[in-house]
Short mmCIF file of C-alpha atoms in Angstrom, two decimals:
data_model
loop_
_atom_site.label_atom_id
_atom_site.label_comp_id
_atom_site.label_asym_id
_atom_site.label_seq_id
_atom_site.Cartn_x
_atom_site.Cartn_y
_atom_site.Cartn_z
CA GLN P 1116 38.29 7.68 -2.83
CA LEU P 1117 34.75 8.87 -2.31
CA ILE P 1118 33.01 5.86 -3.91
CA ASN P 1119 34.16 2.37 -4.77
CA ALA P 1120 33.86 0.56 -8.12
CA VAL P 1121 30.58 -1.17 -7.23
CA GLU P 1122 29.02 2.13 -6.17
CA ARG P 1123 30.34 3.80 -9.33
CA ASP P 1124 28.77 1.12 -11.51
CA GLY P 1125 25.48 1.39 -9.64
CA LEU P 1126 25.54 5.16 -9.97
CA LEU P 1127 26.19 4.89 -13.70
CA GLU P 1128 23.29 2.45 -14.10
CA ALA P 1129 21.08 4.80 -12.07
CA TRP P 1130 22.07 7.76 -14.25
CA HIS P 1131 21.21 5.84 -17.42
CA HIS P 1132 17.83 4.81 -16.00
CA LEU P 1133 16.90 8.26 -14.69
CA HIS P 1134 18.03 9.95 -17.89
CA ALA P 1135 15.96 7.49 -19.95
CA VAL P 1136 12.93 8.09 -17.71
CA ARG P 1137 13.24 11.83 -18.25
CA LEU P 1138 13.51 11.39 -22.03
CA HIS P 1139 10.53 9.04 -22.16
CA LEU P 1140 8.45 11.46 -20.11
CA VAL P 1141 9.22 14.21 -22.63
CA TRP P 1142 8.49 11.91 -25.59
CA LEU P 1143 5.16 10.97 -24.02
CA GLY P 1144 4.29 14.64 -23.54
CA LEU P 1145 4.48 14.42 -19.74
CA THR P 1146 6.23 16.59 -17.17
CA PRO P 1147 9.88 15.45 -17.32
CA GLU P 1148 10.60 15.94 -13.60
CA VAL P 1149 7.77 13.82 -12.20
CA VAL P 1150 6.91 10.14 -12.63
CA PRO P 1151 3.14 10.22 -13.17
CA GLU P 1152 0.71 8.89 -10.59
CA ASN P 1153 -2.09 8.65 -13.12
CA PRO P 1154 -2.48 4.90 -13.85
CA ALA P 1155 -2.92 5.35 -17.61
CA LYS P 1156 0.11 7.62 -17.95
CA LEU P 1157 2.18 5.37 -15.71
CA ALA P 1158 1.17 2.35 -17.79
CA ARG P 1159 2.33 4.17 -20.96
CA LEU P 1160 5.68 4.94 -19.32
CA ALA P 1161 6.09 1.35 -18.11
CA LEU P 1162 5.28 0.03 -21.58
CA ALA P 1163 7.89 2.36 -23.08
CA PHE P 1164 10.45 0.63 -20.84
CA GLY P 1165 9.24 -2.83 -21.80
CA TYR P 1166 7.29 -3.57 -18.63
CA ASP P 1167 3.84 -5.13 -18.96
CA ASP P 1168 3.01 -3.96 -15.46
CA ALA P 1169 3.38 -0.41 -14.15
CA ASN P 1170 4.10 -1.80 -10.68
CA ALA P 1171 7.16 -3.65 -11.99
CA PHE P 1172 8.48 -0.41 -13.48
CA LEU P 1173 7.77 1.46 -10.24
CA ALA P 1174 9.54 -1.20 -8.16
CA TYR P 1175 12.72 -0.93 -10.25
CA HIS P 1176 12.52 2.86 -10.36
CA GLN P 1177 12.13 3.02 -6.57
CA ARG P 1178 15.17 0.76 -6.07
CA VAL P 1179 17.22 3.08 -8.28
CA VAL P 1180 16.09 6.20 -6.41
CA GLU P 1181 16.73 4.59 -3.01
CA PHE P 1182 20.20 3.47 -4.10
CA VAL P 1183 21.13 7.01 -5.17
CA ARG P 1184 19.76 8.52 -1.95
CA ALA P 1185 21.65 6.02 0.18
CA LEU P 1186 24.87 6.62 -1.75
CA VAL P 1187 24.55 10.38 -1.29
CA GLU P 1188 24.01 9.97 2.46
CA GLU P 1189 26.91 7.53 2.81
CA SER P 1190 29.16 9.87 0.82
CA ARG P 1191 28.24 12.76 3.10
CA GLU P 1192 29.18 10.65 6.12
CA ARG P 1193 32.49 9.67 4.54
CA LEU P 1194 33.31 13.33 3.92
CA ARG P 1195 32.58 14.18 7.56
CA ALA P 1196 34.95 11.48 8.84
#
């Protein structure tokens, strides 16, 4: 198997988060492919996710993105073996 159950669950959680981010960006009238750097726009996005602090949202979002990147790299290595 390419991924195990823990990785599958993490990937599913990541998909839900990233899909929700994209939807919220559209609802807020922002570019759906880019998390805003503008502090006011980022604060609106964080608030939409229930975070009082944009940095807390960014920290979680970064963990999700890093998890997906790592999983892709590990999967590539598994396929090469």
